[in-house]
Coordinates of N, CA and C and ligand atoms in Angstrom, one line a residue:
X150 N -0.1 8.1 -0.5 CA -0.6 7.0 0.2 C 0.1 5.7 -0.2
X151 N 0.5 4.7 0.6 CA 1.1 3.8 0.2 C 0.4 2.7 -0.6
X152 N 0.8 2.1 -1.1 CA 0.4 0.9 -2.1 C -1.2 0.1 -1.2
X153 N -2.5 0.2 -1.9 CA -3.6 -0.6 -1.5 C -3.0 -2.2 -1.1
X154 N -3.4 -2.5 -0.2 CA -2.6 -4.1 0.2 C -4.2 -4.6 -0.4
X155 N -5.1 -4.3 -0.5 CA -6.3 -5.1 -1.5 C -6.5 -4.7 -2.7
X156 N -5.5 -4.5 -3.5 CA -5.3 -4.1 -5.1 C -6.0 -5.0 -6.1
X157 N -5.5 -5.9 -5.2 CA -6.4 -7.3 -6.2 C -7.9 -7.4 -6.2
X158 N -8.6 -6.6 -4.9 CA -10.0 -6.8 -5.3 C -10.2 -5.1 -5.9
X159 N -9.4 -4.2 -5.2 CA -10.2 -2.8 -5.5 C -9.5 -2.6 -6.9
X160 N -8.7 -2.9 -7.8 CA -8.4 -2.7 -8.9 C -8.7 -3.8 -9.7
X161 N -8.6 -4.0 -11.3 CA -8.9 -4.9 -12.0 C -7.5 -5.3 -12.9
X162 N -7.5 -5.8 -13.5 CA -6.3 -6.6 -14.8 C -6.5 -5.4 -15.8
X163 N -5.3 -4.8 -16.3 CA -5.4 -3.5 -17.2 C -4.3 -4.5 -18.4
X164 N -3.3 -4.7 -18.0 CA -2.9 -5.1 -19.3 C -1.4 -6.2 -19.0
X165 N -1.3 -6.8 -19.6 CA 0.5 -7.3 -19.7 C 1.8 -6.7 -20.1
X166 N 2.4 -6.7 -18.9 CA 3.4 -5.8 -19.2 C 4.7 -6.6 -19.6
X167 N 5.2 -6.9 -21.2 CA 6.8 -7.2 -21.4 C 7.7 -6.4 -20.9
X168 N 8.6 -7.2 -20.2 CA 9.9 -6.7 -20.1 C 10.8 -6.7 -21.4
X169 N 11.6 -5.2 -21.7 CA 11.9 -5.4 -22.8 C 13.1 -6.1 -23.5
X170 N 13.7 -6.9 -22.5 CA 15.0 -7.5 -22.3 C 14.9 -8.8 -22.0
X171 N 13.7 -9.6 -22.0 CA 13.4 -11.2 -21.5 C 12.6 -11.1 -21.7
X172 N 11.7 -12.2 -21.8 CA 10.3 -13.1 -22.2 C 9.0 -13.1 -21.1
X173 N 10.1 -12.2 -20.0 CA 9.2 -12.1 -19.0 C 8.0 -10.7 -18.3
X174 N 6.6 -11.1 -18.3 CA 5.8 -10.4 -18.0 C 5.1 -10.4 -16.6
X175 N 4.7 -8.9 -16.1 CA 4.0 -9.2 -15.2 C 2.4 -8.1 -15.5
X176 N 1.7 -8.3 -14.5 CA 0.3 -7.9 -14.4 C 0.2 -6.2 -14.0
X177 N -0.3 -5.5 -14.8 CA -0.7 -3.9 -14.3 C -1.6 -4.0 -14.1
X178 N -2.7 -3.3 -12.8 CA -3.9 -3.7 -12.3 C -4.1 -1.9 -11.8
X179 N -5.4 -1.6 -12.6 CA -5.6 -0.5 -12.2 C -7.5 0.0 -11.7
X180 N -7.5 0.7 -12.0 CA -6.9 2.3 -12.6 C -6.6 3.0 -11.3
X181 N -5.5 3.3 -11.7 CA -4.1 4.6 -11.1 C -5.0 5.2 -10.8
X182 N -4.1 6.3 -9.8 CA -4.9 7.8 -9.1 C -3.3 8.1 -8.8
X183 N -3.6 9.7 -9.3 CA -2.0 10.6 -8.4 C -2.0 10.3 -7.3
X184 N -0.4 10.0 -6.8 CA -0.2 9.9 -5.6 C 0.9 11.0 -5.3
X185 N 1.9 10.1 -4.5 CA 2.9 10.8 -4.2 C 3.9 11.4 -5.0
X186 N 3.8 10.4 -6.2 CA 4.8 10.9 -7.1 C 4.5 11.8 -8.1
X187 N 3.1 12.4 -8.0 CA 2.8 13.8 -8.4 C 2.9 14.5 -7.7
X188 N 3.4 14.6 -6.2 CA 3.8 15.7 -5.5 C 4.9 15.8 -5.0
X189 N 5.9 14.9 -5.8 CA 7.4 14.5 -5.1 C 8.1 15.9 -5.7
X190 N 8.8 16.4 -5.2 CA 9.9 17.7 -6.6 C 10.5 17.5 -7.1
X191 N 11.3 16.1 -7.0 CA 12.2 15.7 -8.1 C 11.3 14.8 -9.1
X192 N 10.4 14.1 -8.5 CA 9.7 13.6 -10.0 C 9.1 14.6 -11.0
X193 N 8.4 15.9 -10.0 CA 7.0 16.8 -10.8 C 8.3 17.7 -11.6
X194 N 9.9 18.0 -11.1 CA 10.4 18.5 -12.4 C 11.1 17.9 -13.4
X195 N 11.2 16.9 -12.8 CA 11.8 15.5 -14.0 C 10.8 15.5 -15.4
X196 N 9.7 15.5 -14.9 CA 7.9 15.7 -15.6 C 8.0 16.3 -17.0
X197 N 8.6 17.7 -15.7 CA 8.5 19.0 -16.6 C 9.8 19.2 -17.6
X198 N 11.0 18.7 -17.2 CA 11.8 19.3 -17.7 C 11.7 18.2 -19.5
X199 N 11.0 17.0 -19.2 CA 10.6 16.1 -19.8 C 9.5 16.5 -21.1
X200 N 8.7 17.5 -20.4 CA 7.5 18.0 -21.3 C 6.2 17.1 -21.5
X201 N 6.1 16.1 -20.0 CA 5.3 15.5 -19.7 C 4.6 15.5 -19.0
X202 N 3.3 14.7 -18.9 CA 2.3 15.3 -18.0 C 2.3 14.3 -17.2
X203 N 1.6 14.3 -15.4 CA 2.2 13.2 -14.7 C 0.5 12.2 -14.8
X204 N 0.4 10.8 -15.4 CA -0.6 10.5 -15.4 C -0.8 9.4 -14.7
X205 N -1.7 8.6 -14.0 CA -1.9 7.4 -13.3 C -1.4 6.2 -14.1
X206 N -0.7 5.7 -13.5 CA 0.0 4.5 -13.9 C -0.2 3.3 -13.2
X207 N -1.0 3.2 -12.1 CA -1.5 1.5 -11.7 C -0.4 0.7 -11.0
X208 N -1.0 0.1 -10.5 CA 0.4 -1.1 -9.7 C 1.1 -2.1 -10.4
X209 N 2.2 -2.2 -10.5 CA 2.6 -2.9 -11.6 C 3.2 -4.2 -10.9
X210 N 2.7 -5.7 -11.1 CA 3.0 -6.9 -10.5 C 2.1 -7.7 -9.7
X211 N 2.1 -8.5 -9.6 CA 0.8 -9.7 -8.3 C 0.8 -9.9 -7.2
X212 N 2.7 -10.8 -7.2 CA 2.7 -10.9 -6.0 C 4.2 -10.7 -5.5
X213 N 4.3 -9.5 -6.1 CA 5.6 -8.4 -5.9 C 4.9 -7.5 -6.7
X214 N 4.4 -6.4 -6.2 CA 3.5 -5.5 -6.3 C 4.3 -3.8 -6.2
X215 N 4.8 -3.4 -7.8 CA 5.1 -1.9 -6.5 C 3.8 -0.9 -7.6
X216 N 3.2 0.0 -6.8 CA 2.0 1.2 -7.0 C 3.0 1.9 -7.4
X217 N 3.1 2.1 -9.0 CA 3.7 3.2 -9.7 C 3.8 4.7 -9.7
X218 N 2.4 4.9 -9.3 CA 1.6 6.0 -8.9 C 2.2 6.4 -7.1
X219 N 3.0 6.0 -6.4 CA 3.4 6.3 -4.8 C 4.8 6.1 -5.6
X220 N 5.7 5.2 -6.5 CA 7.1 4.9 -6.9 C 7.7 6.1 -7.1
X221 N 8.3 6.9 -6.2 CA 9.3 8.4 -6.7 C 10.6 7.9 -6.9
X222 N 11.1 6.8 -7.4 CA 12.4 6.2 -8.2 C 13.5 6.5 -6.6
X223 N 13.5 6.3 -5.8 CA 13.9 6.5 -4.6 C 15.4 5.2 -4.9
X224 N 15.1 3.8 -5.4 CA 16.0 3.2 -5.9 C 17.0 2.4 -4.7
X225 N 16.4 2.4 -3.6 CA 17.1 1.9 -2.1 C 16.4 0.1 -2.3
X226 N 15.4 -0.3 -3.5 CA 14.4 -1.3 -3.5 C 15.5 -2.3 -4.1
X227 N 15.6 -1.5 -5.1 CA 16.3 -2.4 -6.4 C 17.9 -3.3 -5.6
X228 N 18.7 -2.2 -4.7 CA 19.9 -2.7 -4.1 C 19.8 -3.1 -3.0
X229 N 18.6 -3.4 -2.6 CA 18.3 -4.2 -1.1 C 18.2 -5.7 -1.7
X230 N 17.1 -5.7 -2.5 CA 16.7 -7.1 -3.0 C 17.8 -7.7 -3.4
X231 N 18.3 -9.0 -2.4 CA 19.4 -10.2 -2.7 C 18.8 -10.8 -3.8
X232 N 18.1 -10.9 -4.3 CA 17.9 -11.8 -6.0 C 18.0 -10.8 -7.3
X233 N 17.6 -9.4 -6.9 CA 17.4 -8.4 -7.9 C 16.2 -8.8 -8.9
X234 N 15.1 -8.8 -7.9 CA 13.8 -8.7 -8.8 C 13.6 -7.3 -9.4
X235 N 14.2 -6.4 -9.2 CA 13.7 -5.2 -9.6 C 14.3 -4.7 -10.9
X236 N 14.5 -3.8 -11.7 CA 15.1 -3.3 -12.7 C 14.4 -1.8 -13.1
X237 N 15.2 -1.0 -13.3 CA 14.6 -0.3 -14.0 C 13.4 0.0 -15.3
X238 N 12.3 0.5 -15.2 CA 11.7 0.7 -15.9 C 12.1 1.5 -17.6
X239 N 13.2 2.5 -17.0 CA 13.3 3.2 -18.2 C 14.1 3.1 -18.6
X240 N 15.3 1.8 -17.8 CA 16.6 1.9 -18.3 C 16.7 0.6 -17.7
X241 N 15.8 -0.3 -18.9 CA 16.0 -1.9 -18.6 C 17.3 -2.9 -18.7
X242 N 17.4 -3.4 -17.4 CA 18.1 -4.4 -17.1 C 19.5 -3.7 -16.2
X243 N 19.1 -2.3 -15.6 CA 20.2 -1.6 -15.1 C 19.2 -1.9 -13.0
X244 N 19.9 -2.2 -12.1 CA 19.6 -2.4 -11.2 C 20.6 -1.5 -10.0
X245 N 21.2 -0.7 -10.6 CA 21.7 -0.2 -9.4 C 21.2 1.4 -9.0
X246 N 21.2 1.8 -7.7 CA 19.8 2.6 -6.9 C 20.0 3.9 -8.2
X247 N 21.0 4.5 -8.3 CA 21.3 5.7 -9.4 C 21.2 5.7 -11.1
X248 N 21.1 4.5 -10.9 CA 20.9 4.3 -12.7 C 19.4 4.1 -13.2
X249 N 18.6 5.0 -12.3 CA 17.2 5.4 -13.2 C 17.3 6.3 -14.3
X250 N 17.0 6.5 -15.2 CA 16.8 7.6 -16.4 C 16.7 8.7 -15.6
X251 N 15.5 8.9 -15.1 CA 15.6 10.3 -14.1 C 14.3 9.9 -13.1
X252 N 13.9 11.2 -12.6 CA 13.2 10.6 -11.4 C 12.1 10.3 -11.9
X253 N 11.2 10.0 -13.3 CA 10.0 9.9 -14.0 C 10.4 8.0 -13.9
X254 N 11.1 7.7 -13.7 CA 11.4 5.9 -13.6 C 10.6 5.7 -12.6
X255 N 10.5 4.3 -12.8 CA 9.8 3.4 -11.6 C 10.7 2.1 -11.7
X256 N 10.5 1.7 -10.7 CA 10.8 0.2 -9.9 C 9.8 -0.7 -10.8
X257 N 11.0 -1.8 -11.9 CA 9.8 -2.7 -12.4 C 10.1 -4.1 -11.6
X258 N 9.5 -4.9 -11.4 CA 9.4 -6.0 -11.0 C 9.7 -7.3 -11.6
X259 N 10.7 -7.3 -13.0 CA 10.9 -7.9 -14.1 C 11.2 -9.5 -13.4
X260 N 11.9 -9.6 -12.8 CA 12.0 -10.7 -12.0 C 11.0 -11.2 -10.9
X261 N 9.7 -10.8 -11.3 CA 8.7 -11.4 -10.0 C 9.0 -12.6 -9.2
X262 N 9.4 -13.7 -10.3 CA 9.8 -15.4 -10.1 C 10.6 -15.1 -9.1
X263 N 11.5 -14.6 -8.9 CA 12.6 -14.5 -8.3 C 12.2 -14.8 -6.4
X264 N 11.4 -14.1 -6.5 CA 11.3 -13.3 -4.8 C 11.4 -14.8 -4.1
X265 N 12.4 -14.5 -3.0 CA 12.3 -15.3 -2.0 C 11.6 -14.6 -1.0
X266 N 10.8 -14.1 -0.8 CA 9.9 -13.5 0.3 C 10.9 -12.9 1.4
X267 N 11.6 -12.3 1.1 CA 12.5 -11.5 2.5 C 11.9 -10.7 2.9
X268 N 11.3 -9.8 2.1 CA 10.2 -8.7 2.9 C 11.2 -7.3 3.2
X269 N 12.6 -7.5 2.4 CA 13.1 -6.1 2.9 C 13.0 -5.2 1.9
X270 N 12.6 -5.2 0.3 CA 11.9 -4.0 0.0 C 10.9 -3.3 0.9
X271 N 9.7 -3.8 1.1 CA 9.1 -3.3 1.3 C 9.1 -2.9 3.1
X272 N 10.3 -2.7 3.6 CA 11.0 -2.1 4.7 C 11.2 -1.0 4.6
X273 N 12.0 -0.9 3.3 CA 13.0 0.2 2.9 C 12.2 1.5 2.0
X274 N 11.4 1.1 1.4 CA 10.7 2.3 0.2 C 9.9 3.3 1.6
X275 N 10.8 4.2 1.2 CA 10.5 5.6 1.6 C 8.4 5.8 1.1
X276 N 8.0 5.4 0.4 CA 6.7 5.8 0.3 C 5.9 4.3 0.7
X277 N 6.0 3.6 0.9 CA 5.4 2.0 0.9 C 4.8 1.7 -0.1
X278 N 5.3 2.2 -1.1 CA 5.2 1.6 -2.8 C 4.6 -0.1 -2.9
X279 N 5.2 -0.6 -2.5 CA 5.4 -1.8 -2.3 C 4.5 -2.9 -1.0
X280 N 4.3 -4.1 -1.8 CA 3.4 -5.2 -1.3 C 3.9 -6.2 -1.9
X281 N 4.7 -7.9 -0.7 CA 4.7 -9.1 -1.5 C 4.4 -9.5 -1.1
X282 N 3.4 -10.5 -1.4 CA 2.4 -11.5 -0.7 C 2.3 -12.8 -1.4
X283 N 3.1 -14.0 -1.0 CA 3.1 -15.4 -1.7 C 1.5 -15.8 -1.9
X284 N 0.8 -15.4 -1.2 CA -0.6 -15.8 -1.6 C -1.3 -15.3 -2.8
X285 N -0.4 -14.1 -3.5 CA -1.1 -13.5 -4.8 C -0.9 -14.1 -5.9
X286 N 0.3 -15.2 -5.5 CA 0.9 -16.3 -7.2 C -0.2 -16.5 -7.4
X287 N -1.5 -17.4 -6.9 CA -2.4 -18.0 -7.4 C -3.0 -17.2 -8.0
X288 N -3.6 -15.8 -7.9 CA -4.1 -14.8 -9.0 C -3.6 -14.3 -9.5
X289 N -1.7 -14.0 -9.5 CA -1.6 -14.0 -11.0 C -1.8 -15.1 -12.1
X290 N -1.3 -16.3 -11.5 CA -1.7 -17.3 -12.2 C -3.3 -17.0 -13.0
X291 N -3.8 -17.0 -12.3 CA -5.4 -17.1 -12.7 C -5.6 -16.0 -14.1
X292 N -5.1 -14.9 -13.6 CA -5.2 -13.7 -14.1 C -4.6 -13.5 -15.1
X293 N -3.4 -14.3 -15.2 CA -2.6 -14.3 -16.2 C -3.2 -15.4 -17.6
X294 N -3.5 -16.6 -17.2 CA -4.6 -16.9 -18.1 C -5.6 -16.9 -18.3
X295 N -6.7 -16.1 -17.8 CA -7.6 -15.3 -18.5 C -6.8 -14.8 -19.8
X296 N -5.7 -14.0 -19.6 CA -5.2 -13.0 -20.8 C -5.2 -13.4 -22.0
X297 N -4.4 -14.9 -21.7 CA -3.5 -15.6 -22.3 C -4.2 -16.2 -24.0
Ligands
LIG251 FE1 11.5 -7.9 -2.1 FE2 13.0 -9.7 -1.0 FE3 11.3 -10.4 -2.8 S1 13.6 -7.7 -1.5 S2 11.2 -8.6 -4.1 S3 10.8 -9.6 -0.8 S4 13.3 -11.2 -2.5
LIG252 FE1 10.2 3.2 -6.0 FE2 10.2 2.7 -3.4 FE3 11.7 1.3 -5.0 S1 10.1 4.7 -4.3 S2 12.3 2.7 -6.6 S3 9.5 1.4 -5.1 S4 12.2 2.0 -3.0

């Protein structure tokens, strides 16, 4: 199922997520449910070959949003985006579509700031992972200081 476009009311604030290469964080808002990427075959044996179990992982971002839980590392996101808000999850600060660790990666959103609203990620993801919406700045803001 593609990414809830009301994540912000049907999910809650789970935690802050550092990037591990800059200063910069964004918002995980959950709780996850399996999606697609427990029934993809290159994630469910990436999983396995891994010795991992596939668990809910939540939407990771505000207002560049991708559902971790739909993310099958598909990697068409990261080389669309003219700013490169994206980066690899497991192999931070690499942005090009094949340089995920394996298919257990996700699309992080390390550059949220970034987004100039083009709207061509969320064109291109094969599962509609993805949601950006300039009207979510103000709840991360909000949401981010609660944390703070
Ligand atoms: Fe996506 Fe364009 Fe922003 S590719 S992250 S909407 S700059
Ligand atoms: Fe994931 Fe879709 Fe990007 S599957 S890597 S969010 S294109």
């Amino acid at each position: 199922m593609p990414i809830d476009p009301n994540f912000p009311k049907n999910h809650k604030v789970e935690e802050k997520f550092k990037d591990p290469l800059s200063e910069s964080y964004h918002l995980v808002w959950g709780p996850g449910h399996l999606a697609e990427a427990a029934s993809d075959p290159k994630v469910v044996a990436d999983y396995k070959a891994a010795g991992e179990e596939i668990k809910p992982m939540g939407v990771h971002g505000t207002y560049v949003a991708v559902d971790w839980d739909s993310c099958v590392a598909d990697g068409i996101c990261l080389v669309i985006c003219p700013v490169k808000v994206f980066e690899w999850y497991k192999n931070p600060g690499e942005t090009g579509r094949n340089d995920r660790k394996d298919f257990t990666d996700k699309a992080s959103p390390v550059h949220e700031a970034h987004c100039i609203w083009c709207m061509a990620c969320i064109e291109v993801c094969p599962t509609k992972a993805i949601k950006v919406d300039q009207a979510n700045q103000e709840i991360h803001e909000k949401e981010f200081a609660n944390l703070s």
